[in-house]
Amino acid sequence: PADSAPAGSEVERPFSKVVVYGSGLMGSGIAQVAAQYNYQVTLVDLNQNMLDKGQGYIRSSLKRVARKKFADDASQQTAFVDNVMSRVKVSTDPVKPVEDADLVVEAIVENIKVKQSLFRSLDEAAPQHTVFTSNTSSLPIGQLLAATSDQRATQFAGLHFFNPVPQMKLVEVVKAATTSQQVVDSLTAFCQSIKKSPVHCNDTPGFIVNRLLVPYMMEALRMVDRGDASVRDVDTAMKLGAGYPMGPFELADYVGLDTLKFITDGWYKEGEGLVGDGLVAPSKRLDALVAAGNLGRKTGKGFYEY
Ligand code: NAI
């Protein structure tokens, strides 16, 4: 079946116990797909309230999968959801779950200090074979693994999922300078075992997708700022002329304008050479929308109203 693998299927399974840090939008999606494909998962967050929210996301997403899989059979739907949920444990203990983990996927707040401090404490508690990964969108993997021991540096990589995780097929497997090829291979097999399509890239800003998409969205903003075309016409042009499912402004509203600003501010400050400052220079229009709290879909207003 497309949505779960039977136990004992032939797909290579390089890990058995997966620990996901952060039960927000991304972490709950990652926990869901791992559990759906028969991994034992522990989801960790700061408090029970956050974990309840995460489990709520997973349950409602699984119900949608179940309705598709077992259209006319409510009891099979319930059994499917309960079966997958039985593989998702939760914990507020920041360290204990990692003591027998094979794979750690970190999906906590996008703050380098907070992430480094988590990885530092996990490194002390985790067995040597445990592979550490981060789902960060914009922070260098090399700076995260610098918080851990030299031995862990070969066992550390980026594992970048896309939102919404259950629907989006792509995972970027990011190789830092010290990541071993064996770890890259295990992560590749892991992605395949949860029915995702892995791509590989080096540890450079934005990896593949965001490195191309972010300058594209900023170039669309500059075009509108110059008064050369309207927001709506740029979006229509890219949908009907380039075949993109969303125009750059619809996409920016979907991603969140605060997130777009956070990424470009981070890259811009890094200085010439990393991305090319002209590509990610601040936009007054973007700054004004963020300052006004108009962050896109999630607040009901960004470039468009929702
Ligand atoms: P979110 O805000 O929905 O969830 C973050 C969760 O982490 C929260 O529940 C928070 O309580 C928890 N958390 C914070 N500090 C923690 C700690 N020390 N230990 C355990 N849990 C902690 O954030 P979201 O959107 O899920 O993003 C998480 C990560 O995924 C970020 O690094 C982000 O860059 C990355 N990412 C986000 C994408 C998106 O579209 N939102 C896409 C791809 C990657």
Short mmCIF file of C-alpha atoms and ligand atoms in Angstrom, two decimals:
data_model
loop_
_atom_site.label_atom_id
_atom_site.label_comp_id
_atom_site.label_asym_id
_atom_site.label_seq_id
_atom_site.Cartn_x
_atom_site.Cartn_y
_atom_site.Cartn_z
CA PRO A 1 0.00 0.00 0.00
CA ALA A 2 1.10 3.57 -0.61
CA ASP A 3 0.67 4.85 2.93
CA SER A 4 2.29 2.29 5.16
CA ALA A 5 4.82 -0.49 4.80
CA PRO A 6 4.01 -3.98 5.98
CA ALA A 7 6.25 -5.19 8.79
CA GLY A 8 9.22 -7.09 7.42
CA SER A 9 9.10 -5.45 3.98
CA GLU A 10 12.36 -5.57 2.04
CA VAL A 11 13.17 -1.87 2.22
CA GLU A 12 16.47 -1.31 3.99
CA ARG A 13 15.86 0.05 7.50
CA PRO A 14 19.06 1.54 8.85
CA PHE A 15 17.59 2.67 12.18
CA SER A 16 14.97 1.31 14.53
CA LYS A 17 14.43 3.97 17.18
CA VAL A 18 13.93 7.55 16.06
CA VAL A 19 13.74 10.51 18.44
CA VAL A 20 12.26 13.74 17.11
CA TYR A 21 12.89 16.98 19.03
CA GLY A 22 10.15 19.61 18.61
CA SER A 23 6.49 18.64 18.24
CA GLY A 24 5.53 21.68 16.15
CA LEU A 25 4.53 21.84 12.52
CA MET A 26 7.58 19.99 11.19
CA GLY A 27 8.48 17.69 14.07
CA SER A 28 4.98 16.24 14.33
CA GLY A 29 4.94 15.62 10.56
CA ILE A 30 8.32 13.88 10.70
CA ALA A 31 7.21 11.76 13.68
CA GLN A 32 4.02 10.85 11.83
CA VAL A 33 5.69 9.58 8.66
CA ALA A 34 8.35 7.67 10.59
CA ALA A 35 5.67 5.94 12.69
CA GLN A 36 3.53 5.31 9.60
CA TYR A 37 6.43 3.34 8.12
CA ASN A 38 6.94 1.28 11.28
CA TYR A 39 9.67 3.15 13.13
CA GLN A 40 9.42 3.44 16.91
CA VAL A 41 9.30 7.18 17.51
CA THR A 42 9.66 9.37 20.58
CA LEU A 43 8.53 12.96 20.20
CA VAL A 44 10.12 15.40 22.64
CA ASP A 45 9.05 18.94 23.49
CA LEU A 46 9.38 21.40 26.35
CA ASN A 47 6.02 20.69 27.97
CA GLN A 48 3.02 18.39 27.82
CA ASN A 49 0.87 21.09 26.29
CA MET A 50 3.10 21.27 23.18
CA LEU A 51 3.18 17.47 22.98
CA ASP A 52 -0.63 17.31 23.15
CA LYS A 53 -0.76 19.76 20.26
CA GLY A 54 1.73 17.69 18.26
CA GLN A 55 -0.18 14.47 18.88
CA GLY A 56 -3.35 16.27 17.86
CA TYR A 57 -1.77 17.28 14.51
CA ILE A 58 -0.60 13.73 13.92
CA ARG A 59 -3.97 12.18 14.76
CA SER A 60 -5.93 14.48 12.45
CA SER A 61 -3.43 14.05 9.63
CA LEU A 62 -3.58 10.26 10.04
CA LYS A 63 -7.38 10.37 9.97
CA ARG A 64 -7.17 11.98 6.53
CA VAL A 65 -4.80 9.24 5.34
CA ALA A 66 -7.12 6.59 6.82
CA ARG A 67 -10.21 8.02 5.13
CA LYS A 68 -8.45 7.70 1.76
CA LYS A 69 -7.09 4.24 2.45
CA PHE A 70 -10.24 2.68 3.92
CA ALA A 71 -12.97 4.82 2.40
CA ASP A 72 -16.00 2.87 3.60
CA ASP A 73 -14.71 1.22 6.72
CA ALA A 74 -14.75 3.33 9.87
CA SER A 75 -13.42 0.53 12.09
CA GLN A 76 -10.40 -0.05 9.81
CA GLN A 77 -9.79 3.69 9.79
CA THR A 78 -9.72 3.76 13.59
CA ALA A 79 -7.52 0.67 13.76
CA PHE A 80 -5.02 2.24 11.33
CA VAL A 81 -4.82 5.50 13.29
CA ASP A 82 -4.48 3.68 16.63
CA ASN A 83 -1.84 1.35 15.24
CA VAL A 84 0.35 4.19 13.96
CA MET A 85 -0.22 6.24 17.14
CA SER A 86 0.92 3.26 19.23
CA ARG A 87 4.41 3.77 17.76
CA VAL A 88 4.56 7.44 18.84
CA LYS A 89 5.73 7.92 22.42
CA VAL A 90 6.06 11.39 23.89
CA SER A 91 8.46 12.83 26.44
CA THR A 92 9.30 16.09 28.14
CA ASP A 93 12.62 14.71 29.36
CA PRO A 94 15.20 16.46 27.18
CA VAL A 95 17.88 13.77 27.46
CA LYS A 96 16.53 10.34 28.46
CA PRO A 97 14.92 9.39 25.11
CA VAL A 98 18.25 9.68 23.31
CA GLU A 99 19.93 7.03 25.48
CA ASP A 100 18.76 4.25 23.16
CA ALA A 101 18.16 6.29 19.99
CA ASP A 102 19.53 5.30 16.59
CA LEU A 103 18.51 8.53 14.87
CA VAL A 104 17.85 12.00 16.27
CA VAL A 105 15.91 14.47 14.12
CA GLU A 106 15.97 17.96 15.60
CA ALA A 107 13.05 20.23 14.58
CA ILE A 108 12.99 22.82 17.38
CA VAL A 109 12.94 26.61 17.13
CA GLU A 110 15.26 28.12 14.47
CA ASN A 111 17.77 29.60 16.91
CA ILE A 112 21.41 28.62 16.71
CA LYS A 113 22.18 29.00 20.44
CA VAL A 114 19.15 26.93 21.48
CA LYS A 115 19.92 24.22 18.93
CA GLN A 116 23.62 24.09 19.88
CA SER A 117 22.77 23.76 23.54
CA LEU A 118 20.35 20.88 22.81
CA PHE A 119 22.92 19.04 20.67
CA ARG A 120 25.62 19.54 23.32
CA SER A 121 23.52 17.85 25.98
CA LEU A 122 22.33 15.08 23.63
CA ASP A 123 25.89 14.31 22.59
CA GLU A 124 26.81 13.49 26.18
CA ALA A 125 23.85 11.16 26.66
CA ALA A 126 23.58 9.39 23.30
CA PRO A 127 25.45 6.20 22.37
CA GLN A 128 28.28 6.59 19.87
CA HIS A 129 26.33 5.02 16.99
CA THR A 130 23.45 7.53 17.22
CA VAL A 131 23.16 9.68 14.12
CA PHE A 132 22.26 13.34 14.76
CA THR A 133 20.37 15.40 12.18
CA SER A 134 18.83 18.84 12.03
CA ASN A 135 15.82 19.94 10.01
CA THR A 136 17.07 23.54 10.03
CA SER A 137 16.16 25.61 6.97
CA SER A 138 18.76 28.31 7.28
CA LEU A 139 21.48 27.53 9.83
CA PRO A 140 24.80 25.97 8.78
CA ILE A 141 24.98 22.30 9.81
CA GLY A 142 28.71 22.84 10.46
CA GLN A 143 27.90 25.36 13.21
CA LEU A 144 25.43 22.98 14.86
CA LEU A 145 27.77 20.00 14.89
CA ALA A 146 30.53 22.20 16.28
CA ALA A 147 28.66 21.97 19.60
CA THR A 148 29.28 18.21 19.74
CA SER A 149 32.36 16.00 20.15
CA ASP A 150 34.78 15.17 17.33
CA GLN A 151 33.48 11.60 17.24
CA ARG A 152 29.93 12.85 16.63
CA ALA A 153 31.06 15.11 13.80
CA THR A 154 31.12 12.20 11.36
CA GLN A 155 27.65 11.13 12.56
CA PHE A 156 25.96 14.48 12.01
CA ALA A 157 24.09 15.73 8.93
CA GLY A 158 21.21 17.91 7.76
CA LEU A 159 17.87 16.21 7.08
CA HIS A 160 15.66 18.90 5.61
CA PHE A 161 11.97 18.07 5.19
CA PHE A 162 9.31 20.26 3.55
CA ASN A 163 5.99 21.51 4.81
CA PRO A 164 3.52 19.76 4.94
CA VAL A 165 5.74 16.76 5.71
CA PRO A 166 3.14 14.02 5.07
CA GLN A 167 2.47 15.36 1.57
CA MET A 168 5.84 16.71 0.39
CA LYS A 169 8.02 14.00 -1.12
CA LEU A 170 11.40 15.73 -0.97
CA VAL A 171 14.07 15.48 1.72
CA GLU A 172 17.43 17.21 1.32
CA VAL A 173 20.22 15.10 2.87
CA VAL A 174 22.89 17.64 3.72
CA LYS A 175 26.52 16.54 4.01
CA ALA A 176 28.64 18.72 6.26
CA ALA A 177 32.41 18.75 5.78
CA THR A 178 32.87 16.01 8.43
CA THR A 179 29.79 13.84 7.68
CA SER A 180 30.77 10.28 6.77
CA GLN A 181 29.56 8.69 3.55
CA GLN A 182 28.14 5.82 5.60
CA VAL A 183 25.87 8.24 7.45
CA VAL A 184 24.76 9.84 4.17
CA ASP A 185 23.94 6.34 2.88
CA SER A 186 21.97 5.44 6.02
CA LEU A 187 19.97 8.66 5.85
CA THR A 188 19.29 8.06 2.17
CA ALA A 189 17.95 4.58 3.00
CA PHE A 190 15.90 6.04 5.86
CA CYS A 191 14.25 8.54 3.49
CA GLN A 192 13.44 5.78 1.03
CA SER A 193 11.99 3.62 3.80
CA ILE A 194 9.50 6.38 4.67
CA LYS A 195 8.65 6.81 0.96
CA LYS A 196 10.40 10.15 0.51
CA SER A 197 12.70 11.12 -2.36
CA PRO A 198 16.13 12.14 -1.02
CA VAL A 199 18.48 14.51 -2.81
CA HIS A 200 22.04 15.20 -1.69
CA CYS A 201 23.88 18.46 -1.30
CA ASN A 202 26.71 20.12 0.55
CA ASP A 203 26.26 22.31 3.61
CA THR A 204 25.74 25.68 1.91
CA PRO A 205 23.10 28.35 2.72
CA GLY A 206 19.59 27.26 1.70
CA PHE A 207 20.81 23.87 0.49
CA ILE A 208 19.16 23.38 -2.94
CA VAL A 209 15.52 24.43 -2.75
CA ASN A 210 15.72 27.56 -0.59
CA ARG A 211 18.96 28.70 -2.21
CA LEU A 212 17.01 29.02 -5.46
CA LEU A 213 13.56 29.94 -4.13
CA VAL A 214 14.53 32.70 -1.67
CA PRO A 215 16.42 34.91 -4.19
CA TYR A 216 13.54 34.30 -6.64
CA MET A 217 10.97 35.58 -4.13
CA MET A 218 13.20 38.58 -3.32
CA GLU A 219 13.63 39.37 -7.03
CA ALA A 220 9.82 39.32 -7.40
CA LEU A 221 9.63 41.83 -4.51
CA ARG A 222 12.20 44.09 -6.18
CA MET A 223 10.22 43.99 -9.43
CA VAL A 224 7.07 45.13 -7.61
CA ASP A 225 9.04 47.71 -5.58
CA ARG A 226 10.28 49.28 -8.85
CA GLY A 227 6.68 49.51 -10.00
CA ASP A 228 7.36 47.28 -13.01
CA ALA A 229 4.47 44.85 -12.37
CA SER A 230 1.79 44.18 -9.76
CA VAL A 231 1.85 41.41 -7.13
CA ARG A 232 -1.12 39.72 -8.76
CA ASP A 233 0.35 39.90 -12.29
CA VAL A 234 3.73 38.53 -11.19
CA ASP A 235 1.94 35.57 -9.58
CA THR A 236 -0.28 34.99 -12.60
CA ALA A 237 2.74 35.21 -14.92
CA MET A 238 4.75 32.60 -13.02
CA LYS A 239 1.80 30.22 -12.71
CA LEU A 240 0.64 30.41 -16.31
CA GLY A 241 3.98 31.15 -17.97
CA ALA A 242 6.39 29.03 -15.96
CA GLY A 243 3.96 26.34 -14.79
CA TYR A 244 4.60 26.94 -11.09
CA PRO A 245 1.73 25.84 -8.81
CA MET A 246 1.97 29.11 -6.81
CA GLY A 247 3.33 32.52 -7.73
CA PRO A 248 6.22 33.96 -5.65
CA PHE A 249 3.93 36.13 -3.48
CA GLU A 250 1.47 33.32 -2.82
CA LEU A 251 4.46 31.16 -1.92
CA ALA A 252 5.89 33.85 0.38
CA ASP A 253 2.51 34.14 2.16
CA TYR A 254 2.45 30.35 2.52
CA VAL A 255 6.00 30.14 3.90
CA GLY A 256 5.38 33.09 6.27
CA LEU A 257 6.80 36.57 5.71
CA ASP A 258 8.57 36.50 9.08
CA THR A 259 10.34 33.31 8.04
CA LEU A 260 11.35 34.83 4.69
CA LYS A 261 12.69 37.92 6.46
CA PHE A 262 14.49 35.82 9.07
CA ILE A 263 16.27 33.80 6.37
CA THR A 264 17.26 36.77 4.19
CA ASP A 265 18.41 38.84 7.19
CA GLY A 266 20.57 35.91 8.31
CA TRP A 267 22.14 35.41 4.90
CA TYR A 268 22.56 39.13 4.24
CA LYS A 269 24.45 39.65 7.48
CA GLU A 270 26.80 36.85 6.61
CA GLY A 271 28.34 39.26 4.11
CA GLU A 272 29.50 39.08 0.52
CA GLY A 273 30.36 35.70 -0.89
CA LEU A 274 27.88 33.35 0.82
CA VAL A 275 24.80 33.91 -1.26
CA GLY A 276 25.48 37.24 -2.96
CA ASP A 277 24.09 40.14 -0.92
CA GLY A 278 22.30 41.68 -3.92
CA LEU A 279 20.15 38.55 -4.13
CA VAL A 280 18.87 38.77 -0.56
CA ALA A 281 19.07 42.51 0.23
CA PRO A 282 16.33 43.72 2.63
CA SER A 283 13.03 44.86 1.11
CA LYS A 284 11.17 47.80 2.70
CA ARG A 285 7.87 46.30 1.58
CA LEU A 286 8.63 42.99 3.28
CA ASP A 287 9.92 44.71 6.42
CA ALA A 288 6.75 46.84 6.66
CA LEU A 289 4.44 43.84 6.34
CA VAL A 290 6.34 41.95 9.03
CA ALA A 291 6.42 45.00 11.34
CA ALA A 292 2.63 45.31 10.97
CA GLY A 293 2.19 41.66 11.92
CA ASN A 294 0.95 40.72 8.46
CA LEU A 295 2.87 37.49 8.12
CA GLY A 296 0.90 35.75 5.38
CA ARG A 297 -1.62 32.92 5.56
CA LYS A 298 -1.05 32.20 9.23
CA THR A 299 -2.22 35.69 10.27
CA GLY A 300 -4.88 36.00 7.57
CA LYS A 301 -3.04 38.75 5.74
CA GLY A 302 0.24 39.18 3.88
CA PHE A 303 0.51 40.12 0.23
CA TYR A 304 -3.07 38.83 0.00
CA GLU A 305 -5.98 38.56 2.43
CA TYR A 306 -7.20 35.10 3.43
P1 NAI B 1 7.32 25.25 15.37
O1 NAI B 1 7.43 26.54 16.07
O2 NAI B 1 6.02 24.81 14.79
O3 NAI B 1 7.80 24.06 16.36
C1 NAI B 1 8.95 24.13 17.14
C2 NAI B 1 8.72 23.31 18.40
O4 NAI B 1 9.97 23.12 19.07
C3 NAI B 1 7.77 23.96 19.40
O5 NAI B 1 6.75 23.05 19.74
C4 NAI B 1 8.67 24.28 20.59
O6 NAI B 1 8.01 24.18 21.83
C5 NAI B 1 9.72 23.20 20.46
N1 NAI B 1 10.99 23.47 21.14
C6 NAI B 1 11.65 24.64 21.26
N2 NAI B 1 12.79 24.46 21.95
C7 NAI B 1 12.85 23.14 22.28
C8 NAI B 1 13.79 22.33 22.99
N3 NAI B 1 14.90 22.85 23.50
N4 NAI B 1 13.53 21.01 23.11
C9 NAI B 1 12.41 20.47 22.59
N5 NAI B 1 11.49 21.19 21.91
C10 NAI B 1 11.71 22.50 21.76
O7 NAI B 1 8.48 25.26 14.25
P2 NAI B 1 8.55 24.50 12.84
O8 NAI B 1 7.94 25.33 11.79
O9 NAI B 1 8.10 23.10 13.04
O10 NAI B 1 10.14 24.52 12.57
C11 NAI B 1 11.03 23.70 13.28
C12 NAI B 1 12.34 23.60 12.51
O11 NAI B 1 12.10 23.12 11.19
C13 NAI B 1 13.10 24.93 12.36
O12 NAI B 1 14.48 24.65 12.44
C14 NAI B 1 12.75 25.35 10.94
O13 NAI B 1 13.77 26.11 10.32
C15 NAI B 1 12.65 24.01 10.24
N6 NAI B 1 11.81 23.97 9.04
C16 NAI B 1 10.60 24.61 9.00
C17 NAI B 1 9.82 24.55 7.86
C18 NAI B 1 8.48 25.23 7.81
O14 NAI B 1 7.92 25.35 6.71
N7 NAI B 1 7.93 25.68 8.94
C19 NAI B 1 10.26 23.82 6.66
C20 NAI B 1 11.50 23.11 6.83
C21 NAI B 1 12.25 23.23 7.97
#
